[in-house]
């Protein structure tokens, strides 16, 4: 085949490849949504969805425990302002975690949430959370980190206690070690 004949088909081949890449990227959206639904990740709801949960179950109390963990080399003092709260499903609540950079330099951290029991993850809906974005701290900076959430009234009755735990990582140290701490 001559070089001119090969060059004649190149734009068509590139167009087909671009279309296939677009279709693949577009197809990932429902796959990601299904994955999040199954695992309970990104169980937060938007402000417009807050009005969807309007009925507060005043006859029911759910105990929510708050835990704070640190990756072993993260120079942050990190703890919940309240260790536990007794809450009514369907009501919007706020709580804070307190964090202080105890190093002499700035750092960027990220909190990873964990909800136990796992079956409760889809019922604890965060509308605002410091875990959604990396947190930048100046040297020795201290501040409160907000979590705003609703416990869906459809939470199964046998679940009486939910544990919301965050592990805080120094993202710069984690990146420098290739994601491995303590090696």
Short mmCIF file of C-alpha atoms in Angstrom, two decimals:
data_model
loop_
_atom_site.label_atom_id
_atom_site.label_comp_id
_atom_site.label_asym_id
_atom_site.label_seq_id
_atom_site.Cartn_x
_atom_site.Cartn_y
_atom_site.Cartn_z
CA UNK A 1 0.00 0.00 0.00
CA UNK A 2 1.38 3.40 -0.90
CA UNK A 3 2.11 6.09 1.64
CA UNK A 4 -0.58 8.33 0.11
CA UNK A 5 -3.24 5.62 0.54
CA UNK A 6 -2.26 5.18 4.21
CA UNK A 7 -2.39 8.92 4.79
CA UNK A 8 -5.83 9.12 3.16
CA UNK A 9 -7.35 6.85 5.88
CA UNK A 10 -5.53 8.46 8.82
CA UNK A 11 -8.18 11.18 9.50
CA UNK A 12 -10.96 8.56 9.45
CA UNK A 13 -9.04 6.28 11.83
CA UNK A 14 -8.37 9.20 14.20
CA UNK A 15 -12.04 10.19 14.10
CA UNK A 16 -13.11 6.63 14.94
CA UNK A 17 -10.59 6.50 17.81
CA UNK A 18 -11.82 9.85 19.18
CA UNK A 19 -15.43 8.63 18.98
CA UNK A 20 -14.55 5.38 20.76
CA UNK A 21 -12.75 7.29 23.55
CA UNK A 22 -15.75 9.60 23.98
CA UNK A 23 -18.13 6.64 24.13
CA UNK A 24 -15.91 4.91 26.71
CA UNK A 25 -15.75 8.04 28.89
CA UNK A 26 -19.49 8.58 28.59
CA UNK A 27 -20.12 4.94 29.53
CA UNK A 28 -18.07 5.27 32.72
CA UNK A 29 -20.64 7.61 34.30
CA UNK A 30 -23.36 4.99 34.88
CA UNK A 31 -20.73 2.44 35.92
CA UNK A 32 -19.38 4.90 38.51
CA UNK A 33 -22.90 5.69 39.74
CA UNK A 34 -23.67 1.97 40.13
CA UNK A 35 -20.38 1.41 41.99
CA UNK A 36 -21.12 4.27 44.39
CA UNK A 37 -24.66 3.00 44.97
CA UNK A 38 -23.42 -0.50 45.79
CA UNK A 39 -20.55 0.58 48.06
CA UNK A 40 -22.23 3.59 49.70
CA UNK A 41 -19.41 5.90 48.64
CA UNK A 42 -20.36 9.49 47.93
CA UNK A 43 -23.58 9.04 49.86
CA UNK A 44 -23.84 12.81 50.23
CA UNK A 45 -26.86 14.60 48.85
CA UNK A 46 -27.12 18.02 47.30
CA UNK A 47 -28.87 20.99 48.88
CA UNK A 48 -31.85 20.52 46.54
CA UNK A 49 -32.19 16.93 47.77
CA UNK A 50 -32.33 18.04 51.43
CA UNK A 51 -35.99 18.94 50.97
CA UNK A 52 -36.69 15.36 49.85
CA UNK A 53 -36.16 14.17 53.43
CA UNK A 54 -38.66 16.25 55.35
CA UNK A 55 -40.18 13.87 57.82
CA UNK A 56 -38.22 13.76 61.05
CA UNK A 57 -38.71 10.56 63.01
CA UNK A 58 -39.01 12.01 66.53
CA UNK A 59 -39.92 8.58 67.93
CA UNK A 60 -36.54 7.12 67.03
CA UNK A 61 -33.04 7.87 68.30
CA UNK A 62 -29.92 6.73 66.48
CA UNK A 63 -26.59 6.92 68.28
CA UNK A 64 -23.84 8.28 66.01
CA UNK A 65 -20.25 7.82 67.17
CA UNK A 66 -17.45 9.94 65.74
CA UNK A 67 -13.86 8.70 65.48
CA UNK A 68 -10.66 10.32 64.23
CA UNK A 69 -7.59 8.45 63.05
CA UNK A 70 -4.27 9.60 61.66
CA UNK A 71 -1.96 8.03 59.19
CA UNK A 72 1.19 7.26 61.21
CA UNK A 73 3.30 10.11 59.83
CA UNK A 74 0.69 12.87 59.67
CA UNK A 75 1.66 15.83 61.91
CA UNK A 76 -1.92 16.81 62.77
CA UNK A 77 -3.83 16.75 66.04
CA UNK A 78 -7.22 15.49 64.86
CA UNK A 79 -10.32 14.69 66.92
CA UNK A 80 -14.09 15.03 66.85
CA UNK A 81 -15.57 17.87 68.89
CA UNK A 82 -18.20 15.39 70.16
CA UNK A 83 -17.51 11.67 70.57
CA UNK A 84 -21.17 10.73 70.07
CA UNK A 85 -24.59 12.24 69.49
CA UNK A 86 -28.11 10.86 69.83
CA UNK A 87 -30.00 11.94 66.70
CA UNK A 88 -33.43 11.77 65.11
CA UNK A 89 -33.49 10.37 61.55
CA UNK A 90 -34.62 12.90 58.96
CA UNK A 91 -33.16 15.94 60.72
CA UNK A 92 -30.15 17.87 59.37
CA UNK A 93 -27.23 17.90 61.83
CA UNK A 94 -23.85 19.62 62.01
CA UNK A 95 -20.77 18.46 63.82
CA UNK A 96 -17.12 19.41 63.61
CA UNK A 97 -13.77 17.75 63.78
CA UNK A 98 -10.94 19.80 65.22
CA UNK A 99 -7.61 19.74 63.43
CA UNK A 100 -4.29 21.42 64.19
CA UNK A 101 -1.15 21.28 62.09
CA UNK A 102 1.56 20.63 64.70
CA UNK A 103 4.42 20.83 62.22
CA UNK A 104 6.42 23.95 61.59
CA UNK A 105 5.50 23.98 57.91
CA UNK A 106 2.40 24.06 55.75
CA UNK A 107 0.78 20.85 54.63
CA UNK A 108 -2.14 19.51 52.63
CA UNK A 109 -4.24 16.73 54.12
CA UNK A 110 -7.15 14.62 53.03
CA UNK A 111 -9.64 12.76 55.20
CA UNK A 112 -11.06 9.43 54.11
CA UNK A 113 -14.44 8.52 55.68
CA UNK A 114 -15.57 5.11 56.85
CA UNK A 115 -19.09 4.29 58.01
CA UNK A 116 -19.93 1.25 60.11
CA UNK A 117 -21.93 -0.84 59.84
CA UNK A 118 -21.44 -0.83 56.07
CA UNK A 119 -25.19 -1.27 55.58
CA UNK A 120 -25.71 2.19 57.13
CA UNK A 121 -23.50 3.98 54.60
CA UNK A 122 -26.28 4.68 52.14
CA UNK A 123 -28.48 6.10 54.94
CA UNK A 124 -25.96 8.61 56.32
CA UNK A 125 -26.09 11.33 53.71
CA UNK A 126 -23.45 14.05 53.94
CA UNK A 127 -24.49 17.38 52.44
CA UNK A 128 -21.22 19.06 53.36
CA UNK A 129 -17.97 17.53 54.52
CA UNK A 130 -14.34 18.51 54.87
CA UNK A 131 -13.54 15.10 53.38
CA UNK A 132 -14.82 16.19 49.96
CA UNK A 133 -11.70 18.29 49.28
CA UNK A 134 -8.05 18.40 50.35
CA UNK A 135 -7.45 20.66 53.36
CA UNK A 136 -4.57 23.14 53.27
CA UNK A 137 -3.03 24.07 56.63
CA UNK A 138 -0.48 26.78 57.34
CA UNK A 139 2.26 26.01 59.85
CA UNK A 140 0.65 25.49 63.30
CA UNK A 141 -2.83 26.39 61.99
CA UNK A 142 -5.83 25.12 63.94
CA UNK A 143 -9.44 25.04 62.76
CA UNK A 144 -12.79 23.28 62.93
CA UNK A 145 -13.79 21.09 59.98
CA UNK A 146 -17.54 20.86 59.31
CA UNK A 147 -19.63 17.77 58.60
CA UNK A 148 -23.32 18.34 57.80
CA UNK A 149 -25.45 15.24 57.42
CA UNK A 150 -28.87 13.61 57.58
CA UNK A 151 -29.70 10.09 58.64
CA UNK A 152 -32.35 8.83 56.26
CA UNK A 153 -35.52 7.79 58.14
CA UNK A 154 -35.51 4.57 56.06
CA UNK A 155 -32.48 3.37 58.05
CA UNK A 156 -33.30 -0.23 59.03
CA UNK A 157 -34.70 -0.41 62.56
CA UNK A 158 -32.08 -2.93 63.71
CA UNK A 159 -29.31 -0.34 63.17
CA UNK A 160 -29.23 1.65 66.38
CA UNK A 161 -25.61 2.87 66.26
CA UNK A 162 -23.62 4.29 63.34
CA UNK A 163 -19.90 4.99 63.54
CA UNK A 164 -18.52 7.76 61.33
CA UNK A 165 -14.75 7.52 61.25
CA UNK A 166 -12.21 9.63 59.37
CA UNK A 167 -8.57 8.83 58.72
CA UNK A 168 -6.52 11.93 57.97
CA UNK A 169 -3.51 11.68 55.63
CA UNK A 170 -0.73 14.12 54.79
CA UNK A 171 -1.16 13.93 51.02
CA UNK A 172 2.27 15.36 50.23
CA UNK A 173 4.07 12.73 52.36
CA UNK A 174 1.83 10.03 50.96
CA UNK A 175 2.63 11.10 47.39
CA UNK A 176 6.37 11.28 48.16
CA UNK A 177 6.35 7.65 49.35
CA UNK A 178 4.28 6.43 46.41
CA UNK A 179 1.25 5.82 48.62
CA UNK A 180 3.13 3.65 51.13
CA UNK A 181 3.63 4.83 54.68
CA UNK A 182 5.98 3.23 57.17
CA UNK A 183 8.20 1.48 54.56
#
